[in-house]
Tab-separated table of C-alpha atoms in Angstrom:
chain	number	residue	atom	x	y	z
A	470	ASP	CA	-76.733	-16.446	100.514
A	471	ALA	CA	-79.203	-14.080	102.155
A	472	GLY	CA	-82.148	-16.181	101.110
A	473	VAL	CA	-85.242	-14.899	99.351
A	474	ILE	CA	-85.711	-11.200	100.065
A	475	GLN	CA	-89.104	-9.530	100.039
A	476	SER	CA	-90.016	-5.910	100.473
A	477	PRO	CA	-91.753	-4.269	102.081
A	478	ARG	CA	-92.374	-6.532	105.087
A	479	HIS	CA	-95.532	-4.664	105.965
A	480	GLU	CA	-97.763	-2.511	103.787
A	481	VAL	CA	-100.855	-0.616	104.823
A	482	THR	CA	-102.760	1.144	102.093
A	483	GLU	CA	-106.182	2.514	101.342
A	484	MET	CA	-108.655	0.899	99.036
A	485	GLY	CA	-108.114	1.944	95.438
A	486	GLN	CA	-104.390	2.525	95.755
A	487	GLU	CA	-101.762	0.677	93.754
A	488	VAL	CA	-99.601	-1.762	95.688
A	489	THR	CA	-96.292	-3.208	94.488
A	490	LEU	CA	-94.625	-6.108	96.259
A	491	ARG	CA	-91.021	-6.970	95.471
A	492	CYS	CA	-88.981	-10.130	95.538
A	493	LYS	CA	-85.326	-10.974	95.049
A	494	PRO	CA	-84.861	-14.730	94.568
A	495	ILE	CA	-81.850	-16.767	95.565
A	496	SER	CA	-79.115	-16.464	92.984
A	497	GLY	CA	-79.036	-19.387	90.583
A	498	HIS	CA	-82.619	-20.471	91.170
A	499	ASP	CA	-84.580	-20.839	87.943
A	500	TYR	CA	-88.118	-20.900	89.357
A	501	LEU	CA	-89.964	-18.125	91.164
A	502	PHE	CA	-93.377	-18.473	92.812
A	503	TRP	CA	-95.859	-15.983	94.275
A	504	TYR	CA	-98.285	-17.210	96.953
A	505	ARG	CA	-101.013	-15.620	99.019
A	506	GLN	CA	-101.937	-16.831	102.503
A	507	THR	CA	-105.109	-16.024	104.418
A	508	MET	CA	-106.920	-17.676	107.292
A	509	MET	CA	-109.958	-18.346	105.143
A	510	ARG	CA	-108.306	-19.671	101.985
A	511	GLY	CA	-104.998	-20.971	103.274
A	512	LEU	CA	-101.955	-20.949	101.004
A	513	GLU	CA	-102.723	-20.216	97.338
A	514	LEU	CA	-100.303	-20.270	94.408
A	515	LEU	CA	-100.871	-17.155	92.329
A	516	ILE	CA	-98.302	-17.433	89.551
A	517	TYR	CA	-94.915	-18.943	88.836
A	518	PHE	CA	-92.042	-18.238	86.474
A	519	ASN	CA	-89.353	-20.413	84.958
A	520	ASN	CA	-86.255	-18.627	83.698
A	521	ASN	CA	-88.131	-15.312	83.970
A	522	VAL	CA	-91.039	-16.524	81.806
A	523	PRO	CA	-94.521	-16.816	83.354
A	524	ILE	CA	-95.602	-20.439	83.169
A	525	ASP	CA	-98.927	-20.571	84.972
A	526	ASP	CA	-100.943	-17.575	86.145
A	527	SER	CA	-104.208	-19.451	86.656
A	528	GLY	CA	-104.126	-18.646	90.358
A	529	MET	CA	-104.155	-14.890	89.852
A	530	PRO	CA	-107.528	-13.876	91.270
A	531	GLU	CA	-108.456	-11.226	88.729
A	532	ASP	CA	-107.142	-8.628	86.322
A	533	ARG	CA	-106.282	-6.297	89.165
A	534	PHE	CA	-103.291	-8.547	89.857
A	535	SER	CA	-100.215	-8.625	87.648
A	536	ALA	CA	-96.710	-10.024	88.056
A	537	LYS	CA	-93.487	-9.457	86.211
A	538	MET	CA	-89.998	-10.847	86.266
A	539	PRO	CA	-87.796	-8.531	84.176
A	540	ASN	CA	-84.607	-10.394	85.069
A	541	ALA	CA	-83.364	-13.367	87.065
A	542	SER	CA	-82.871	-11.373	90.238
A	543	PHE	CA	-86.111	-9.433	90.569
A	544	SER	CA	-89.865	-9.893	90.447
A	545	THR	CA	-92.867	-7.746	91.300
A	546	LEU	CA	-96.479	-8.451	92.141
A	547	LYS	CA	-98.760	-5.490	91.569
A	548	ILE	CA	-102.337	-4.939	92.672
A	549	GLN	CA	-104.175	-2.057	91.044
A	550	PRO	CA	-106.596	-1.003	92.387
A	551	SER	CA	-106.343	-2.668	95.784
A	552	GLU	CA	-109.409	-3.806	97.738
A	553	PRO	CA	-109.864	-4.798	101.413
A	554	ARG	CA	-110.268	-8.459	100.419
A	555	ASP	CA	-106.699	-8.399	99.109
A	556	SER	CA	-105.459	-8.170	102.695
A	557	ALA	CA	-103.208	-11.189	103.222
A	558	VAL	CA	-99.606	-12.285	103.588
A	559	TYR	CA	-97.917	-12.583	100.207
A	560	PHE	CA	-94.957	-14.932	99.898
A	561	CYS	CA	-92.350	-15.213	97.221
A	562	ALA	CA	-90.409	-18.462	96.863
A	563	SER	CA	-87.593	-19.496	94.561
A	564	SER	CA	-86.288	-22.929	93.741
A	565	SER	CA	-83.770	-25.091	92.047
A	566	TYR	CA	-85.614	-28.322	92.877
A	567	GLU	CA	-86.408	-27.294	96.497
A	568	GLN	CA	-88.518	-24.225	97.187
A	569	TYR	CA	-87.218	-21.601	99.590
A	570	PHE	CA	-89.675	-19.048	100.892
A	571	GLY	CA	-89.162	-15.423	101.730
A	572	PRO	CA	-90.422	-13.905	104.992
A	573	GLY	CA	-93.554	-12.537	103.352
A	574	THR	CA	-95.220	-9.157	102.973
A	575	ARG	CA	-98.205	-8.530	105.203
A	576	LEU	CA	-100.638	-6.372	103.221
A	577	THR	CA	-103.501	-4.559	104.867
A	578	VAL	CA	-105.957	-2.677	102.669
A	579	THR	CA	-108.317	-0.393	104.567
B	897	GLY	CA	-105.138	-34.023	89.320
B	898	ASP	CA	-102.477	-34.424	91.959
B	899	SER	CA	-103.515	-33.636	95.516
B	900	VAL	CA	-102.408	-33.821	99.148
B	901	THR	CA	-104.634	-34.509	102.147
B	902	GLN	CA	-103.573	-33.731	105.703
B	903	MET	CA	-105.242	-34.412	108.998
B	904	GLU	CA	-107.288	-31.584	110.451
B	905	GLY	CA	-105.772	-29.614	113.283
B	906	PRO	CA	-105.041	-28.345	115.706
B	907	VAL	CA	-103.023	-31.144	117.222
B	908	THR	CA	-102.490	-30.418	120.902
B	909	LEU	CA	-99.784	-32.270	122.826
B	910	SER	CA	-97.869	-32.057	126.033
B	911	GLU	CA	-94.119	-31.639	125.891
B	912	GLU	CA	-92.241	-34.931	125.273
B	913	ALA	CA	-95.300	-36.602	123.736
B	914	PHE	CA	-95.102	-38.591	120.484
B	915	LEU	CA	-96.268	-36.787	117.361
B	916	THR	CA	-97.876	-38.112	114.203
B	917	ILE	CA	-99.338	-35.898	111.514
B	918	ASN	CA	-100.955	-37.880	108.722
B	919	CYS	CA	-100.462	-37.039	105.063
B	920	THR	CA	-101.720	-38.952	102.046
B	921	TYR	CA	-101.359	-38.039	98.403
B	922	THR	CA	-102.804	-38.708	94.987
B	923	ALA	CA	-100.468	-38.504	92.019
B	924	THR	CA	-100.310	-39.978	88.555
B	925	GLY	CA	-96.531	-40.116	88.356
B	926	TYR	CA	-93.698	-40.549	90.837
B	927	PRO	CA	-93.674	-37.407	92.921
B	928	SER	CA	-91.146	-36.161	95.427
B	929	LEU	CA	-92.654	-35.527	98.848
B	930	PHE	CA	-91.903	-32.730	101.295
B	931	TRP	CA	-92.766	-31.457	104.746
B	932	TYR	CA	-92.563	-27.721	105.340
B	933	VAL	CA	-92.920	-25.938	108.686
B	934	GLN	CA	-94.188	-22.405	109.284
B	935	TYR	CA	-93.416	-20.742	112.591
B	936	PRO	CA	-95.569	-17.775	113.645
B	937	GLY	CA	-94.882	-14.680	111.574
B	938	GLU	CA	-92.464	-16.444	109.232
B	939	GLY	CA	-92.395	-18.023	105.808
B	940	LEU	CA	-92.438	-21.737	105.161
B	941	GLN	CA	-89.200	-23.653	105.720
B	942	LEU	CA	-88.307	-27.006	104.243
B	943	LEU	CA	-88.221	-29.547	107.070
B	944	LEU	CA	-87.516	-32.775	105.205
B	945	LYS	CA	-88.022	-34.509	101.889
B	946	ALA	CA	-88.074	-37.897	100.156
B	947	THR	CA	-87.660	-38.446	96.458
B	948	LYS	CA	-88.592	-42.090	95.942
B	949	ALA	CA	-90.490	-44.965	97.507
B	950	ASP	CA	-89.184	-46.221	100.871
B	951	ASP	CA	-86.942	-43.173	101.300
B	952	LYS	CA	-86.948	-41.732	104.809
B	953	GLY	CA	-86.490	-38.021	105.246
B	954	SER	CA	-85.309	-36.756	108.619
B	955	ASN	CA	-84.355	-33.467	110.238
B	956	LYS	CA	-84.412	-31.992	113.768
B	957	GLY	CA	-85.829	-35.233	115.201
B	958	PHE	CA	-88.678	-35.364	112.677
B	959	GLU	CA	-89.014	-38.282	110.283
B	960	ALA	CA	-91.273	-39.289	107.416
B	961	THR	CA	-91.164	-42.346	105.157
B	962	TYR	CA	-92.360	-42.353	101.551
B	963	ARG	CA	-94.887	-45.216	101.402
B	964	LYS	CA	-95.951	-45.858	97.827
B	965	GLU	CA	-98.221	-48.774	98.705
B	966	THR	CA	-100.330	-46.604	101.020
B	967	THR	CA	-99.604	-43.297	99.226
B	968	SER	CA	-98.630	-41.770	102.531
B	969	PHE	CA	-95.889	-39.588	104.006
B	970	HIS	CA	-96.744	-39.274	107.700
B	971	LEU	CA	-94.660	-36.953	109.862
B	972	GLU	CA	-93.430	-38.300	113.217
B	973	LYS	CA	-91.368	-37.114	116.142
B	974	GLY	CA	-90.642	-39.111	119.233
B	975	SER	CA	-90.623	-36.285	121.767
B	976	VAL	CA	-92.013	-32.867	120.910
B	977	GLN	CA	-90.926	-29.600	122.450
B	978	VAL	CA	-92.786	-26.346	122.995
B	979	SER	CA	-90.585	-24.854	120.282
B	980	ASP	CA	-92.088	-27.290	117.740
B	981	SER	CA	-95.387	-25.398	117.902
B	982	ALA	CA	-96.030	-24.349	114.319
B	983	VAL	CA	-98.059	-25.174	111.219
B	984	TYR	CA	-96.851	-28.161	109.219
B	985	PHE	CA	-97.515	-28.533	105.490
B	986	CYS	CA	-97.195	-31.699	103.448
B	987	ALA	CA	-96.449	-31.187	99.752
B	988	LEU	CA	-95.636	-33.029	96.560
B	989	SER	CA	-93.946	-32.065	93.327
B	990	ASP	CA	-94.683	-33.727	90.054
B	991	GLY	CA	-91.073	-33.888	89.016
B	992	ASP	CA	-91.626	-32.069	85.743
B	993	THR	CA	-91.451	-28.640	87.357
B	994	ASP	CA	-90.582	-27.273	90.775
B	995	LYS	CA	-94.249	-26.476	91.408
B	996	LEU	CA	-95.544	-27.876	94.702
B	997	ILE	CA	-99.020	-29.057	95.598
B	998	PHE	CA	-99.569	-28.272	99.287
B	999	GLY	CA	-101.922	-29.749	101.833
B	1000	THR	CA	-104.008	-27.399	103.938
B	1001	GLY	CA	-101.566	-27.428	106.840
B	1002	THR	CA	-101.855	-28.845	110.362
B	1003	ARG	CA	-101.365	-26.637	113.383
B	1004	LEU	CA	-99.382	-28.211	116.232
B	1005	GLN	CA	-99.600	-26.767	119.715
B	1006	VAL	CA	-97.251	-28.125	122.370
B	1007	PHE	CA	-97.806	-27.188	126.001
B	1008	PRO	CA	-95.272	-27.483	128.846
């Protein structure tokens, strides 16, 4: 298996623009997690899904953030509008007991 | 709620030194315990795990033993290499879901 796939790997955008991050989990995994990592706040869980259903979105920072999982092989994390403080590395992970992380998307909002 | 506490970093060692990174946890149930490693510019990778008391997880020369009596899961390696330089995260899962509670991470720097 190719592992968890995230795209894009790097994203640079201007404040106010919409940003969409994509994730393809490992086939057969029933959980999908979105994390954000910054120097100041460390690793934060934003939201997670079980069998495509959002279970806990309490980590989503505000209404500008939304996540979807339309099917078992695809998920998106959208930020609209983006702000400079959203700059971070965003990780997707999938699991069937053990979590496997993708390589991350480094987002820079100027 | 459940939580994980790790020692503050960075931990700085010379090559071939002995490594210990402390991890303690608080949990109401019987969690599984994990160590993840993050190399620069990469995502987290599972290093080792233990699912019940007295289990020892091991991988790539690293070991950790699930100690229920001290609620600890300390990471050890007998002889570190420069290539072990990374951030190490201790984590627990509650067993009901695959959600993990992570510690804050400990940065290890190994010098030749």
